[in-house]
Short mmCIF file of C-alpha atoms and ligand atoms in Angstrom, two decimals:
data_model
loop_
_atom_site.label_atom_id
_atom_site.label_comp_id
_atom_site.label_asym_id
_atom_site.label_seq_id
_atom_site.Cartn_x
_atom_site.Cartn_y
_atom_site.Cartn_z
CA UNK A 1 0.15 -0.18 0.08
CA UNK A 2 1.27 3.49 -0.86
CA UNK A 3 0.80 6.45 1.55
CA UNK A 4 -2.44 7.73 0.16
CA UNK A 5 -3.93 4.22 0.41
CA UNK A 6 -2.78 3.84 4.05
CA UNK A 7 -4.24 7.18 4.96
CA UNK A 8 -7.50 6.31 3.15
CA UNK A 9 -7.50 2.95 5.01
CA UNK A 10 -7.01 4.61 8.41
CA UNK A 11 -9.87 7.07 7.86
CA UNK A 12 -12.32 4.26 6.81
CA UNK A 13 -11.39 2.11 9.64
CA UNK A 14 -11.90 5.34 11.92
CA UNK A 15 -8.34 4.76 13.14
CA UNK A 16 -5.74 7.32 14.17
CA UNK A 17 -3.50 9.16 11.93
CA UNK A 18 -0.23 9.75 13.85
CA UNK A 19 2.66 12.33 12.85
CA UNK A 20 4.81 9.64 11.35
CA UNK A 21 2.11 8.64 9.03
CA UNK A 22 1.79 10.01 5.32
CA UNK A 23 -1.20 12.45 5.04
CA UNK A 24 -2.53 14.59 2.20
CA UNK A 25 -1.27 18.30 2.39
CA UNK A 26 -4.86 19.34 2.81
CA UNK A 27 -5.39 17.29 5.80
CA UNK A 28 -2.32 18.81 7.20
CA UNK A 29 -3.35 22.25 6.34
CA UNK A 30 -6.78 21.91 7.88
CA UNK A 31 -5.54 20.51 11.06
CA UNK A 32 -2.94 23.17 11.37
CA UNK A 33 -5.57 25.72 10.72
CA UNK A 34 -7.96 24.41 13.32
CA UNK A 35 -5.67 23.50 15.75
CA UNK A 36 -3.61 26.64 15.81
CA UNK A 37 -6.92 28.67 15.93
CA UNK A 38 -8.05 26.76 18.76
CA UNK A 39 -4.76 27.22 20.63
CA UNK A 40 -4.96 30.98 19.92
CA UNK A 41 -8.55 31.08 21.28
CA UNK A 42 -7.50 29.67 24.75
CA UNK A 43 -4.56 32.07 24.99
CA UNK A 44 -6.48 35.19 24.05
CA UNK A 45 -9.43 33.73 25.99
CA UNK A 46 -7.39 34.34 29.25
CA UNK A 47 -7.84 37.98 28.85
CA UNK A 48 -11.62 38.47 29.59
CA UNK A 49 -11.35 36.65 32.80
CA UNK A 50 -7.98 37.53 33.67
CA UNK A 51 -9.11 41.15 34.06
CA UNK A 52 -11.16 40.02 36.81
CA UNK A 53 -8.92 38.15 39.04
CA UNK A 54 -7.97 41.32 41.06
CA UNK A 55 -11.58 42.08 41.48
CA UNK A 56 -13.13 38.81 42.49
CA UNK A 57 -15.58 39.18 45.38
CA UNK A 58 -13.56 36.58 47.89
CA UNK A 59 -10.31 34.70 48.36
CA UNK A 60 -11.95 31.64 47.31
CA UNK A 61 -13.33 32.98 44.02
CA UNK A 62 -9.90 34.42 43.30
CA UNK A 63 -8.14 31.18 43.73
CA UNK A 64 -10.56 29.36 41.44
CA UNK A 65 -10.53 31.99 38.67
CA UNK A 66 -6.91 32.00 39.00
CA UNK A 67 -6.72 28.47 38.49
CA UNK A 68 -9.23 28.44 35.44
CA UNK A 69 -7.16 31.15 33.42
CA UNK A 70 -4.20 29.09 34.08
CA UNK A 71 -5.93 25.92 32.54
CA UNK A 72 -6.50 28.03 29.65
CA UNK A 73 -2.75 28.69 29.18
CA UNK A 74 -2.24 24.98 29.57
CA UNK A 75 -4.78 24.10 27.03
CA UNK A 76 -3.00 26.71 24.70
CA UNK A 77 0.27 24.99 25.22
CA UNK A 78 -1.19 21.25 24.61
CA UNK A 79 -2.67 22.53 21.42
CA UNK A 80 0.32 24.23 20.09
CA UNK A 81 2.44 21.23 20.85
CA UNK A 82 -0.04 19.02 18.72
CA UNK A 83 -0.10 21.55 15.95
CA UNK A 84 3.69 21.37 16.03
CA UNK A 85 3.83 17.83 15.42
CA UNK A 86 2.49 18.56 11.94
CA UNK A 87 5.53 20.50 10.94
CA UNK A 88 4.44 24.30 11.91
CA UNK A 89 6.64 25.72 14.54
CA UNK A 90 5.08 27.69 17.31
CA UNK A 91 6.96 30.79 16.78
CA UNK A 92 5.42 31.00 13.47
CA UNK A 93 1.78 30.55 14.93
CA UNK A 94 2.33 33.26 17.45
CA UNK A 95 3.88 35.54 14.84
CA UNK A 96 0.66 35.19 12.68
CA UNK A 97 -1.53 35.78 15.78
CA UNK A 98 0.12 38.99 16.80
CA UNK A 99 0.51 40.30 13.17
CA UNK A 100 -3.47 39.90 13.16
CA UNK A 101 -3.24 37.01 10.33
CA UNK A 102 -4.63 34.33 12.48
CA UNK A 103 -8.11 33.57 13.73
CA UNK A 104 -9.23 32.85 17.12
CA UNK A 105 -12.61 32.58 18.50
CA UNK A 106 -15.08 35.18 17.85
CA UNK A 107 -16.42 34.94 21.56
CA UNK A 108 -13.24 36.62 23.13
CA UNK A 109 -13.82 39.90 21.27
CA UNK A 110 -16.73 40.76 23.69
CA UNK A 111 -16.27 42.72 26.80
CA UNK A 112 -16.31 41.15 30.39
CA UNK A 113 -18.54 43.91 32.29
CA UNK A 114 -19.51 42.61 35.70
CA UNK A 115 -18.54 39.87 38.19
CA UNK A 116 -21.69 37.86 36.84
CA UNK A 117 -20.10 37.70 33.42
CA UNK A 118 -17.38 35.16 34.81
CA UNK A 119 -20.51 33.11 35.57
CA UNK A 120 -22.03 33.62 32.25
CA UNK A 121 -18.69 32.83 30.62
CA UNK A 122 -18.10 29.56 32.65
CA UNK A 123 -21.55 28.45 31.96
CA UNK A 124 -22.15 29.23 28.35
CA UNK A 125 -18.83 29.81 26.82
CA UNK A 126 -16.96 26.70 28.42
CA UNK A 127 -20.51 24.99 28.04
CA UNK A 128 -20.38 25.71 24.35
CA UNK A 129 -16.83 24.80 24.25
CA UNK A 130 -17.39 21.38 25.72
CA UNK A 131 -20.42 20.55 23.29
CA UNK A 132 -18.06 21.34 20.47
CA UNK A 133 -14.86 19.76 21.76
CA UNK A 134 -15.98 16.33 23.41
CA UNK A 135 -16.57 15.16 19.64
CA UNK A 136 -12.93 16.24 18.87
CA UNK A 137 -11.62 13.70 21.56
CA UNK A 138 -12.30 11.33 18.65
CA UNK A 139 -10.58 13.58 15.93
CA UNK A 140 -8.81 11.27 13.45
CA UNK A 141 -5.28 13.00 14.28
CA UNK A 142 -3.79 11.26 17.26
CA UNK A 143 -2.03 14.21 19.12
CA UNK A 144 -5.05 16.35 18.73
CA UNK A 145 -7.69 13.75 19.97
CA UNK A 146 -5.20 13.13 22.86
CA UNK A 147 -4.99 16.77 23.73
CA UNK A 148 -8.65 17.31 23.61
CA UNK A 149 -9.30 14.63 26.20
CA UNK A 150 -7.57 16.45 28.82
CA UNK A 151 -8.84 19.66 28.06
CA UNK A 152 -12.50 18.59 28.18
CA UNK A 153 -12.03 17.37 31.55
CA UNK A 154 -10.65 20.61 32.56
CA UNK A 155 -13.65 22.39 30.66
CA UNK A 156 -16.24 20.41 32.57
CA UNK A 157 -14.72 21.99 35.79
CA UNK A 158 -14.85 25.38 34.25
CA UNK A 159 -18.44 25.25 33.19
CA UNK A 160 -19.49 24.04 36.87
CA UNK A 161 -17.85 26.79 38.42
CA UNK A 162 -19.49 29.19 36.09
CA UNK A 163 -22.90 27.75 36.65
CA UNK A 164 -22.19 27.91 40.51
CA UNK A 165 -21.14 31.70 40.20
CA UNK A 166 -24.67 32.25 38.44
CA UNK A 167 -26.53 30.17 40.87
CA UNK A 168 -25.23 31.87 43.84
CA UNK A 169 -25.98 35.35 42.40
CA UNK A 170 -29.42 34.09 41.25
CA UNK A 171 -30.38 33.26 44.85
CA UNK A 172 -29.07 36.54 46.17
CA UNK A 173 -30.38 40.00 46.01
CA UNK A 174 -32.42 41.36 43.57
CA UNK A 175 -29.54 43.46 42.14
CA UNK A 176 -27.35 40.26 42.10
CA UNK A 177 -30.24 38.47 40.23
CA UNK A 178 -30.40 41.15 37.84
CA UNK A 179 -26.70 41.28 37.25
CA UNK A 180 -26.74 37.47 36.43
CA UNK A 181 -29.72 38.00 33.96
CA UNK A 182 -28.05 40.79 32.31
CA UNK A 183 -24.80 38.63 31.69
CA UNK A 184 -26.87 35.79 30.34
CA UNK A 185 -28.59 38.31 27.83
CA UNK A 186 -25.25 39.58 26.58
CA UNK A 187 -23.34 36.19 26.40
CA UNK A 188 -26.09 34.08 24.93
CA UNK A 189 -26.04 35.00 21.18
CA UNK A 190 -22.05 35.26 21.01
CA UNK A 191 -21.88 31.98 22.69
CA UNK A 192 -24.27 30.37 20.00
CA UNK A 193 -22.02 31.91 17.34
CA UNK A 194 -18.89 30.10 18.65
CA UNK A 195 -20.20 26.83 16.75
CA UNK A 196 -19.27 28.89 13.46
CA UNK A 197 -21.52 29.87 10.50
CA UNK A 198 -24.78 27.90 9.64
CA UNK A 199 -23.95 24.82 7.69
CA UNK A 200 -24.88 26.13 4.41
CA UNK A 201 -22.42 28.82 4.86
CA UNK A 202 -19.46 26.62 6.28
CA UNK A 203 -16.82 26.01 3.60
CA UNK A 204 -14.92 23.62 5.66
CA UNK A 205 -17.18 21.26 7.44
CA UNK A 206 -17.80 18.66 4.67
CA UNK A 207 -14.14 17.89 4.10
CA UNK A 208 -13.49 18.09 7.83
CA UNK A 209 -16.20 15.60 8.47
CA UNK A 210 -15.01 13.21 5.70
CA UNK A 211 -11.76 12.98 7.20
CA UNK A 212 -13.12 12.38 10.91
CA UNK A 213 -11.70 15.72 12.17
CA UNK A 214 -15.04 17.19 13.00
CA UNK A 215 -17.76 14.63 13.79
CA UNK A 216 -20.74 16.73 13.56
CA UNK A 217 -21.86 19.91 11.92
CA UNK A 218 -21.90 23.33 13.12
CA UNK A 219 -25.68 23.64 13.43
CA UNK A 220 -26.03 20.27 14.97
CA UNK A 221 -23.75 21.04 17.80
CA UNK A 222 -25.45 24.49 18.22
CA UNK A 223 -28.79 22.77 18.51
CA UNK A 224 -27.39 20.20 21.16
CA UNK A 225 -26.17 23.15 23.05
CA UNK A 226 -29.46 24.97 23.16
CA UNK A 227 -31.15 21.82 24.36
CA UNK A 228 -28.80 21.54 27.16
CA UNK A 229 -28.98 25.29 28.60
CA UNK A 230 -32.57 25.46 27.99
CA UNK A 231 -32.91 22.89 30.93
CA UNK A 232 -29.99 24.48 32.90
CA UNK A 233 -31.54 27.76 32.93
CA UNK A 234 -34.43 26.77 34.66
CA UNK A 235 -32.52 25.37 37.67
CA UNK A 236 -31.07 28.91 37.86
CA UNK A 237 -34.54 30.34 37.79
CA UNK A 238 -33.39 32.64 35.04
CA UNK A 239 -34.37 32.93 31.38
CA UNK A 240 -32.75 32.81 28.07
CA UNK A 241 -33.19 35.92 26.06
CA UNK A 242 -34.85 33.96 23.08
CA UNK A 243 -38.33 33.40 23.00
CA UNK A 244 -38.03 31.43 20.06
CA UNK A 245 -36.38 28.41 21.29
CA UNK A 246 -38.29 25.17 20.51
CA UNK A 247 -37.76 21.64 20.20
CA UNK A 248 -38.68 20.48 16.54
CA UNK A 249 -39.97 16.88 17.04
CA UNK A 250 -39.80 16.21 13.17
CA UNK A 251 -36.20 17.05 12.90
CA UNK A 252 -35.29 16.00 16.42
CA UNK A 253 -33.36 19.36 16.88
CA UNK A 254 -33.56 22.20 19.22
CA UNK A 255 -33.99 25.55 17.35
CA UNK A 256 -33.41 29.09 18.48
CA UNK A 257 -34.29 32.45 17.20
CA UNK A 258 -32.40 34.44 14.45
CA UNK A 259 -28.74 35.16 15.13
CA UNK A 260 -27.09 38.34 13.70
CA UNK A 261 -24.59 36.84 11.20
CA UNK A 262 -23.52 40.37 10.12
CA UNK A 263 -22.23 40.94 13.50
CA UNK A 264 -20.46 37.69 13.30
CA UNK A 265 -18.77 38.68 10.21
CA UNK A 266 -17.79 41.91 11.66
CA UNK A 267 -16.11 40.29 14.64
CA UNK A 268 -14.19 37.87 12.24
CA UNK A 269 -13.08 40.82 10.25
CA UNK A 270 -11.51 42.27 13.29
CA UNK A 271 -14.25 44.86 13.93
CA UNK A 272 -15.72 43.33 17.17
CA UNK A 273 -15.97 45.44 20.42
CA UNK A 274 -12.72 44.22 21.87
CA UNK A 275 -10.55 42.85 18.76
CA UNK A 276 -8.01 45.68 18.66
CA UNK A 277 -7.64 45.49 22.49
CA UNK A 278 -7.00 41.73 22.63
CA UNK A 279 -4.47 41.78 20.00
CA UNK A 280 -2.53 44.66 21.51
CA UNK A 281 -2.47 43.22 24.83
CA UNK A 282 -1.43 39.81 23.41
CA UNK A 283 1.39 41.64 21.46
CA UNK A 284 2.47 43.39 24.44
CA UNK A 285 2.56 40.27 26.63
CA UNK A 286 4.70 38.48 23.88
CA UNK A 287 7.16 41.33 23.64
CA UNK A 288 7.36 41.54 27.56
CA UNK A 289 7.87 37.71 27.86
CA UNK A 290 10.91 37.73 25.40
CA UNK A 291 13.39 37.77 28.31
CA UNK A 292 11.66 34.48 29.60
CA UNK A 293 11.95 32.64 26.18
CA UNK A 294 15.70 33.68 25.93
CA UNK A 295 16.41 32.54 29.39
CA UNK A 296 14.61 29.12 28.76
CA UNK A 297 16.47 28.62 25.42
CA UNK A 298 19.88 29.35 27.39
CA UNK A 299 19.11 27.07 30.11
CA UNK A 300 18.09 24.42 27.48
CA UNK A 301 21.34 25.00 25.74
CA UNK A 302 23.25 24.63 29.00
CA UNK A 303 21.43 21.41 29.72
CA UNK A 304 22.16 19.98 26.40
CA UNK A 305 25.91 20.88 26.55
CA UNK A 306 26.01 19.14 30.05
CA UNK A 307 24.53 16.00 29.00
CA UNK A 308 26.90 15.72 25.90
CA UNK A 309 29.74 16.42 28.28
N1 LIG B 401 -14.83 32.73 15.73
C1 LIG B 401 -13.84 32.85 14.65
N2 LIG B 401 -13.82 32.00 13.56
C2 LIG B 401 -14.71 31.12 13.21
C3 LIG B 401 -15.63 30.94 14.05
C4 LIG B 401 -15.54 31.45 15.44
N3 LIG B 401 -16.54 31.23 16.36
N4 LIG B 401 -16.36 29.89 13.61
C5 LIG B 401 -15.87 29.63 12.35
N5 LIG B 401 -15.00 30.61 12.07
C6 LIG B 401 -14.17 30.81 10.83
C7 LIG B 401 -13.42 29.40 10.60
O1 LIG B 401 -12.30 29.28 11.12
C8 LIG B 401 -13.25 29.47 9.19
O2 LIG B 401 -12.47 30.41 8.74
P1 LIG B 401 -10.88 30.06 8.03
O3 LIG B 401 -11.40 29.05 6.91
O4 LIG B 401 -10.38 31.25 7.53
O5 LIG B 401 -10.24 29.35 9.14
C9 LIG B 401 -14.60 30.26 8.55
O6 LIG B 401 -15.03 30.84 9.86
C10 LIG B 401 -15.70 29.21 8.06
O7 LIG B 401 -16.12 28.39 9.24
P2 LIG B 401 -16.37 26.76 8.96
O8 LIG B 401 -17.34 26.28 9.65
O9 LIG B 401 -16.18 26.37 7.56
O10 LIG B 401 -14.76 26.44 9.76
P3 LIG B 401 -14.39 24.99 10.55
O11 LIG B 401 -15.02 23.87 9.84
O12 LIG B 401 -13.04 25.32 10.98
O13 LIG B 401 -15.35 25.20 11.81
C11 LIG B 401 -15.06 25.47 14.13
C12 LIG B 401 -15.26 26.09 12.86
C13 LIG B 401 -16.44 24.91 14.60
C14 LIG B 401 -14.85 26.63 15.07
C15 LIG B 401 -14.04 24.39 14.07
O14 LIG B 401 -12.87 25.05 13.66
C16 LIG B 401 -13.63 23.84 15.51
O15 LIG B 401 -14.36 22.97 16.08
N6 LIG B 401 -12.61 24.19 16.00
C17 LIG B 401 -12.10 23.81 17.40
C18 LIG B 401 -12.51 24.48 18.49
C19 LIG B 401 -12.27 25.86 18.66
O16 LIG B 401 -11.49 26.32 18.06
N7 LIG B 401 -12.68 26.30 19.69
C20 LIG B 401 -12.28 27.75 19.94
C21 LIG B 401 -13.31 28.11 20.98
S1 LIG B 401 -12.86 28.90 22.49
C22 LIG B 401 -11.99 27.77 23.36
O17 LIG B 401 -11.84 26.57 23.23
C23 LIG B 401 -11.65 28.27 24.95
C24 LIG B 401 -12.25 27.72 26.09
O18 LIG B 401 -11.49 28.08 27.03
C25 LIG B 401 -13.82 28.34 26.14
#
């Protein structure tokens, strides 16, 4: 069997493709695109919550939020490492990000305005991430699927902590309840858009699904997410800002009201509420971290020299 045949046999058997295996250039490119975008999302995603660490309402909340933000950094690192096994160095991925040439999730271009946003981000944003990412644990590319297993475990904790923040606010004073509702109202639609454009407008889905990278379409996963939160919001005693939500018994799917896809396109084009701020902060952090990278590289060189000697 030649490389192409071997690759096709692995995909047909729903088996794993490993870095040493031959793979079509398109498959490699798709993976680098998706995994690096995902890594960038984790790293940029530290910002909206990182801004609230110093304003957390108690020591316990501060410790939890700090752990969560650190987890996101870890997720970024696993994902950059997975992408590197495909031959693209991390430096290049980072350069593309800070030059504004790479994508990262639309969701992180919205501002976190109140403490309740920490709850809404955990519950809705990490909830959407779990819905989207659990199937990626079965992605055909081995290093990606394995990284996703650990990431999903940690995301579950993130989602629970967000839900718990909202639950406590929802059971608090009227002002706290109002703050929780306001956060849900603002994060609901952007979290639905995280799943990507509608299926008819998703140029990559068909091929990614044929290669067993994506397992479900954007709309299928979005509908599952709506079904999940429509029940959970009742436990909170709050509401979703979408009176059109309904279960369609014929299609077996949850349906939601119209989303503003023009807004989504604007955010992707770099014109969302926080795009320039997020990139500027990332660029600044990269520049300020140069000495750490230099020190780590010098240490690694010294270790290597000692081992050789
Ligand atoms: N934000 C930014 N760009 C998006 C997007 C979003 N929410 N949804 C889609 N896009 C982009 C795609 O990247 C693609 O652009 P490109 O061709 O230039 O790369 C274009 O819109 C068309 O979309 P498609 O549906 O054709 O693209 P995909 O097949 O790649 O599907 C996806 C998009 C569902 C986001 C898929 O890439 C995916 O599942 N990625 C892995 C998960 C991921 O990246 N998650 C980030 C979420 S945040 C997170 O994980 C952090 C956590 O802590 C919350």
